[in-house]
Amino acid sequence: MNNPLYQKHIISIPDLSRQELELIVDTAQSIKQQPRPELLKNKVVASCFFEASTRTRLSFETAVQRLGGSVIGFADGGNTSLGKKGETLVDSVKVISSYSDAFFMRHPQEGAARLASEFSSVPVVNGGDGSNQHPTQTLLDLFTIYETQGSLEGLKVAFVGDLKYGRTVHSLTQALSLFGCEFYFIAPKALAMPDYIIEELNEREITYSLHDSIEEVVDELDILYMTRVQKERFDETEYQHIKSSFILRANMLEQVKDNLKILHPLPRVDEITTDVDITPYAYYFEQAENGVYARQALLALIMTNEFGAQ
Amino acid sequence: MKKKLQVEAIAHGTVIDHVPAGQGIKILKFFQLSAAQERITVGLNLPSGDQQQKDLIKVENTAFDENQANQLALFAPNATINVIEDFEVVRKFHVSTPEQIKAVFACPNSNCISHNEPIDSNFYVRHQQQEIKLKCHYCEKTFDRGLFSELD
Ligand SMILES: [Zn+2]
C-alpha cells in the first residue's frame, strides 16, 4: 500500500491530517540521520518561481539535489516568456507537468498553487502563494519543534510580533492545535492574531491567552516563536514603545525552562538581540537548516513509496 | 371579515415570501428579475405575523430551480418559495443555504488567482455566530456577506 502522501499535492496546512504531519516529521528526521542521495535518481523536479524568492528556491533545489534528482525551472517568472507572453497559469501548468515528475511553485497571487494542482498531472508543492500559504515553512517549523522537544504533544508555545500578517504563524498554530498545544499570543493590538484563527481555536476548544510582553510568560514556555514587527506599520513613537515590549534579550532568559527553544523564520532584524545567539535556547539557524530536510522529506513522500507505506 | 391581499394574486409563477424587509430590492437586482419580460410584483414592508415587516416578490410564469432558491438563502435565510399553478400553491418549500457556490460571485480579494484564469469562482458557505460567510476555494480567505458587491 502507498504512503498516504504518495502522488498528493501539498497546498495548504489545513489539508493535512495529524498522521500526515507526523509522517513528514518522522521522514525528515530519518533523512537528516541517514541521507538518501539516490532516492530521486532519474526524477526531474521543476522549480517554478513566478516571483523571486531566493532562499525558498535554494532550499527546495538543494533538497532535490541531495536526493539525487535533477532540477529544471525558472527563478523569476515575471522575466520569462511565461510572464511576458501572457499565457494563463493553467496552460503553463499543463506544460510544466508534462515535463516533470513533480514541481514546486511560488506565485505572487493567492490561490495559484490550488489552481495549479487542479490542472497538473504530477504532484504540486506550494512554495508560497501571495499572502496565503507557505506550507513547507510550517513543516520545517514542526520538524524543528519535534527535534528539540522529542514530541509535538501538549507543548506551551508562544508567538511574538506580527501575528496579523504572519502567515507562518497562522499555519503553525493550525498545525500545532492538532497536537493539543497551548498558545500564548504576544503582539501589539494592531498586529493581533486574526479573528478567523481565534474562532478556529475556540471551536476546537484549544487553550490560548493574549499578552502584552514576552516577560509575562517566558518562564513557562517550551517554544518561543519570534517574528519581525515591520517598522513601516507604525509611526516612530509608537514603534519605539512597541519595540521595547516585543524584543527578546538574553537577560530575559534567566529563569526559563531548560528545554526552551527560540525559533524565528528569518530574516531577523533587531527583534532578537545577538546576545541571545550564544545561549543554549537559540535554535533559529538550525531551524533554517532543517528547511532542507523537511523539503527532502516532502519530496520523498510525494514522489516515492520508500517511507511510511503500510 | 376576509383578509385582504396586499399584493395581487398571480395565475402561474413563483412567490418568494418571508423576505426580510429591505432585502426585496437586492434580490431583484441579484437575480436580475427585472430584466426578464415577465410581470413582477413586489411588496415592500408588508405586515407579517412572525416578522415585524417583510418583503414579498411575485414573478409570473417563472419557476425557481433549486440552485437559485438556495442562493436566495444568502439574502433571506427564512424565505419560503411558493410555486403557483392556476392560482393554487402546488409546492411550497423553504430555502436552504448551499454548501458551495460556484460561478456566481467574483472573489472580493483582488489578488486572488480566480480573477485572471479560465476557471469558475468557488466558495464554501460557513456559518459563524449566526453570520453567513463565504470562504474562497482558491485564496482561502473568508469574507462577510457584505463584501460581495453582488449581494449589496
Ligand atoms: Zn479568492
mmCIF file of N, CA and C in Angstrom, chain B residues 62-123:
data_model
loop_
_atom_site.group_PDB
_atom_site.id
_atom_site.type_symbol
_atom_site.label_atom_id
_atom_site.label_comp_id
_atom_site.label_asym_id
_atom_site.label_seq_id
_atom_site.Cartn_x
_atom_site.Cartn_y
_atom_site.Cartn_z
ATOM 1 N N THR B 62 -42.600 31.947 -14.042
ATOM 2 C CA THR B 62 -41.191 31.619 -13.818
ATOM 3 C C THR B 62 -41.091 30.688 -12.613
ATOM 4 N N ALA B 63 -40.370 29.594 -12.791
ATOM 5 C CA ALA B 63 -40.133 28.700 -11.654
ATOM 6 C C ALA B 63 -38.670 28.802 -11.251
ATOM 7 N N PHE B 64 -38.425 28.924 -9.957
ATOM 8 C CA PHE B 64 -37.045 28.957 -9.458
ATOM 9 C C PHE B 64 -36.516 27.535 -9.401
ATOM 10 N N ASP B 65 -35.316 27.326 -9.901
ATOM 11 C CA ASP B 65 -34.741 25.997 -9.676
ATOM 12 C C ASP B 65 -34.094 25.970 -8.287
ATOM 13 N N GLU B 66 -33.685 24.776 -7.869
ATOM 14 C CA GLU B 66 -33.208 24.603 -6.501
ATOM 15 C C GLU B 66 -31.956 25.440 -6.236
ATOM 16 N N ASN B 67 -31.112 25.495 -7.247
ATOM 17 C CA ASN B 67 -29.878 26.257 -7.117
ATOM 18 C C ASN B 67 -30.157 27.741 -6.867
ATOM 19 N N GLN B 68 -31.070 28.286 -7.638
ATOM 20 C CA GLN B 68 -31.447 29.693 -7.441
ATOM 21 C C GLN B 68 -32.071 29.887 -6.061
ATOM 22 N N ALA B 69 -32.926 28.929 -5.705
ATOM 23 C CA ALA B 69 -33.606 29.027 -4.412
ATOM 24 C C ALA B 69 -32.585 29.060 -3.287
ATOM 25 N N ASN B 70 -31.546 28.241 -3.423
ATOM 26 C CA ASN B 70 -30.540 28.205 -2.367
ATOM 27 C C ASN B 70 -29.690 29.470 -2.328
ATOM 28 N N GLN B 71 -29.440 30.033 -3.490
ATOM 29 C CA GLN B 71 -28.701 31.300 -3.488
ATOM 30 C C GLN B 71 -29.501 32.394 -2.799
ATOM 31 N N LEU B 72 -30.811 32.261 -2.893
ATOM 32 C CA LEU B 72 -31.709 33.203 -2.238
ATOM 33 C C LEU B 72 -31.491 33.208 -0.723
ATOM 34 N N ALA B 73 -31.060 32.063 -0.213
ATOM 35 C CA ALA B 73 -30.845 31.944 1.231
ATOM 36 C C ALA B 73 -29.794 32.916 1.736
ATOM 37 N N LEU B 74 -28.914 33.363 0.847
ATOM 38 C CA LEU B 74 -27.889 34.314 1.272
ATOM 39 C C LEU B 74 -28.506 35.662 1.656
ATOM 40 N N PHE B 75 -29.662 36.001 1.060
ATOM 41 C CA PHE B 75 -30.342 37.254 1.389
ATOM 42 C C PHE B 75 -31.418 37.046 2.443
ATOM 43 N N ALA B 76 -32.076 35.921 2.313
ATOM 44 C CA ALA B 76 -33.287 35.699 3.093
ATOM 45 C C ALA B 76 -33.299 34.264 3.593
ATOM 46 N N PRO B 77 -32.571 34.003 4.687
ATOM 47 C CA PRO B 77 -32.418 32.615 5.140
ATOM 48 C C PRO B 77 -33.733 31.944 5.524
ATOM 49 N N ASN B 78 -34.777 32.738 5.819
ATOM 50 C CA ASN B 78 -36.056 32.130 6.209
ATOM 51 C C ASN B 78 -37.128 32.248 5.142
ATOM 52 N N ALA B 79 -36.720 32.576 3.932
ATOM 53 C CA ALA B 79 -37.710 32.764 2.869
ATOM 54 C C ALA B 79 -38.431 31.458 2.553
ATOM 55 N N THR B 80 -39.665 31.600 2.124
ATOM 56 C CA THR B 80 -40.376 30.435 1.597
ATOM 57 C C THR B 80 -40.666 30.698 0.130
ATOM 58 N N ILE B 81 -40.637 29.634 -0.631
ATOM 59 C CA ILE B 81 -40.907 29.753 -2.056
ATOM 60 C C ILE B 81 -42.191 28.984 -2.357
ATOM 61 N N ASN B 82 -43.142 29.677 -2.950
ATOM 62 C CA ASN B 82 -44.418 29.049 -3.308
ATOM 63 C C ASN B 82 -44.499 28.975 -4.822
ATOM 64 N N VAL B 83 -44.711 27.779 -5.316
ATOM 65 C CA VAL B 83 -44.877 27.615 -6.757
ATOM 66 C C VAL B 83 -46.377 27.619 -7.034
ATOM 67 N N ILE B 84 -46.807 28.513 -7.910
ATOM 68 C CA ILE B 84 -48.242 28.713 -8.156
ATOM 69 C C ILE B 84 -48.635 28.188 -9.536
ATOM 70 N N GLU B 85 -49.673 27.379 -9.539
ATOM 71 C CA GLU B 85 -50.268 26.993 -10.823
ATOM 72 C C GLU B 85 -51.776 27.184 -10.696
ATOM 73 N N ASP B 86 -52.392 27.822 -11.678
ATOM 74 C CA ASP B 86 -53.838 28.107 -11.648
ATOM 75 C C ASP B 86 -54.285 28.701 -10.322
ATOM 76 N N PHE B 87 -53.590 29.688 -9.874
ATOM 77 C CA PHE B 87 -53.896 30.418 -8.636
ATOM 78 C C PHE B 87 -53.767 29.572 -7.370
ATOM 79 N N GLU B 88 -53.277 28.335 -7.517
ATOM 80 C CA GLU B 88 -53.116 27.466 -6.344
ATOM 81 C C GLU B 88 -51.622 27.283 -6.030
ATOM 82 N N VAL B 89 -51.335 27.186 -4.749
ATOM 83 C CA VAL B 89 -49.956 26.849 -4.373
ATOM 84 C C VAL B 89 -49.790 25.340 -4.553
ATOM 85 N N VAL B 90 -48.991 24.928 -5.512
ATOM 86 C CA VAL B 90 -48.817 23.484 -5.742
ATOM 87 C C VAL B 90 -47.588 22.955 -5.031
ATOM 88 N N ARG B 91 -46.670 23.831 -4.691
ATOM 89 C CA ARG B 91 -45.470 23.388 -3.982
ATOM 90 C C ARG B 91 -44.991 24.547 -3.135
ATOM 91 N N LYS B 92 -44.534 24.204 -1.942
ATOM 92 C CA LYS B 92 -44.074 25.253 -1.033
ATOM 93 C C LYS B 92 -42.808 24.720 -0.384
ATOM 94 N N PHE B 93 -41.731 25.457 -0.434
ATOM 95 C CA PHE B 93 -40.538 24.967 0.256
ATOM 96 C C PHE B 93 -39.719 26.104 0.845
ATOM 97 N N HIS B 94 -38.918 25.735 1.826
ATOM 98 C CA HIS B 94 -38.009 26.694 2.452
ATOM 99 C C HIS B 94 -36.680 26.663 1.721
ATOM 100 N N VAL B 95 -36.052 27.803 1.651
ATOM 101 C CA VAL B 95 -34.717 27.812 1.056
ATOM 102 C C VAL B 95 -33.746 27.212 2.061
ATOM 103 N N SER B 96 -32.652 26.673 1.559
ATOM 104 C CA SER B 96 -31.611 26.252 2.493
ATOM 105 C C SER B 96 -30.266 26.693 1.941
ATOM 106 N N THR B 97 -29.384 27.076 2.840
ATOM 107 C CA THR B 97 -28.101 27.613 2.408
ATOM 108 C C THR B 97 -27.307 26.526 1.701
ATOM 109 N N PRO B 98 -26.774 26.825 0.539
ATOM 110 C CA PRO B 98 -25.963 25.815 -0.157
ATOM 111 C C PRO B 98 -24.615 25.642 0.554
ATOM 112 N N GLU B 99 -23.987 24.489 0.372
ATOM 113 C CA GLU B 99 -22.661 24.295 0.973
ATOM 114 C C GLU B 99 -21.578 24.959 0.145
ATOM 115 N N GLN B 100 -21.842 25.054 -1.141
ATOM 116 C CA GLN B 100 -20.840 25.579 -2.055
ATOM 117 C C GLN B 100 -21.547 26.434 -3.104
ATOM 118 N N ILE B 101 -20.902 27.503 -3.527
ATOM 119 C CA ILE B 101 -21.487 28.356 -4.564
ATOM 120 C C ILE B 101 -20.442 28.550 -5.651
ATOM 121 N N LYS B 102 -20.757 28.043 -6.824
ATOM 122 C CA LYS B 102 -19.788 28.122 -7.919
ATOM 123 C C LYS B 102 -20.257 29.099 -8.984
ATOM 124 N N ALA B 103 -19.302 29.827 -9.536
ATOM 125 C CA ALA B 103 -19.540 30.653 -10.723
ATOM 126 C C ALA B 103 -20.613 31.725 -10.526
ATOM 127 N N VAL B 104 -20.807 32.177 -9.293
ATOM 128 C CA VAL B 104 -21.799 33.226 -9.053
ATOM 129 C C VAL B 104 -21.135 34.546 -8.684
ATOM 130 N N PHE B 105 -20.252 34.512 -7.679
ATOM 131 C CA PHE B 105 -19.641 35.748 -7.195
ATOM 132 C C PHE B 105 -18.193 35.848 -7.633
ATOM 133 N N ALA B 106 -17.746 37.070 -7.838
ATOM 134 C CA ALA B 106 -16.310 37.286 -8.007
ATOM 135 C C ALA B 106 -15.678 37.381 -6.621
ATOM 136 N N CYS B 107 -14.467 36.858 -6.469
ATOM 137 C CA CYS B 107 -13.812 36.901 -5.163
ATOM 138 C C CYS B 107 -13.472 38.354 -4.793
ATOM 139 N N PRO B 108 -13.845 38.783 -3.578
ATOM 140 C CA PRO B 108 -13.527 40.165 -3.169
ATOM 141 C C PRO B 108 -12.020 40.434 -3.034
ATOM 142 N N ASN B 109 -11.221 39.384 -2.948
ATOM 143 C CA ASN B 109 -9.768 39.566 -2.875
ATOM 144 C C ASN B 109 -9.234 39.842 -4.278
ATOM 145 N N SER B 110 -8.775 41.073 -4.502
ATOM 146 C CA SER B 110 -8.370 41.445 -5.858
ATOM 147 C C SER B 110 -7.103 40.703 -6.294
ATOM 148 N N ASN B 111 -6.351 40.173 -5.337
ATOM 149 C CA ASN B 111 -5.136 39.429 -5.693
ATOM 150 C C ASN B 111 -5.382 37.914 -5.771
ATOM 151 N N CYS B 112 -6.649 37.537 -5.831
ATOM 152 C CA CYS B 112 -6.964 36.098 -5.910
ATOM 153 C C CYS B 112 -6.783 35.624 -7.349
ATOM 154 N N ILE B 113 -6.172 34.458 -7.492
ATOM 155 C CA ILE B 113 -5.863 33.913 -8.827
ATOM 156 C C ILE B 113 -7.135 33.675 -9.654
ATOM 157 N N SER B 114 -8.273 33.530 -8.990
ATOM 158 C CA SER B 114 -9.515 33.225 -9.723
ATOM 159 C C SER B 114 -9.921 34.341 -10.690
ATOM 160 N N HIS B 115 -9.369 35.547 -10.519
ATOM 161 C CA HIS B 115 -9.782 36.648 -11.393
ATOM 162 C C HIS B 115 -9.216 36.573 -12.799
ATOM 163 N N ASN B 116 -8.003 36.025 -12.941
ATOM 164 C CA ASN B 116 -7.427 36.096 -14.284
ATOM 165 C C ASN B 116 -7.096 34.755 -14.910
ATOM 166 N N GLU B 117 -7.872 33.740 -14.549
ATOM 167 C CA GLU B 117 -7.666 32.425 -15.145
ATOM 168 C C GLU B 117 -9.011 31.903 -15.642
ATOM 169 N N PRO B 118 -8.972 30.986 -16.598
ATOM 170 C CA PRO B 118 -10.237 30.493 -17.182
ATOM 171 C C PRO B 118 -10.933 29.467 -16.288
ATOM 172 N N ILE B 119 -11.359 29.900 -15.116
ATOM 173 C CA ILE B 119 -11.990 28.987 -14.154
ATOM 174 C C ILE B 119 -13.189 29.673 -13.509
ATOM 175 N N ASP B 120 -14.050 28.863 -12.894
ATOM 176 C CA ASP B 120 -15.188 29.409 -12.152
ATOM 177 C C ASP B 120 -14.762 29.758 -10.738
ATOM 178 N N SER B 121 -15.319 30.836 -10.205
ATOM 179 C CA SER B 121 -15.102 31.114 -8.783
ATOM 180 C C SER B 121 -15.793 30.012 -7.980
ATOM 181 N N ASN B 122 -15.364 29.838 -6.751
ATOM 182 C CA ASN B 122 -15.875 28.716 -5.959
ATOM 183 C C ASN B 122 -15.773 29.090 -4.482
ATOM 184 N N PHE B 123 -16.900 29.105 -3.801
ATOM 185 C CA PHE B 123 -16.913 29.482 -2.383
ATOM 186 C C PHE B 123 -17.583 28.416 -1.532
#
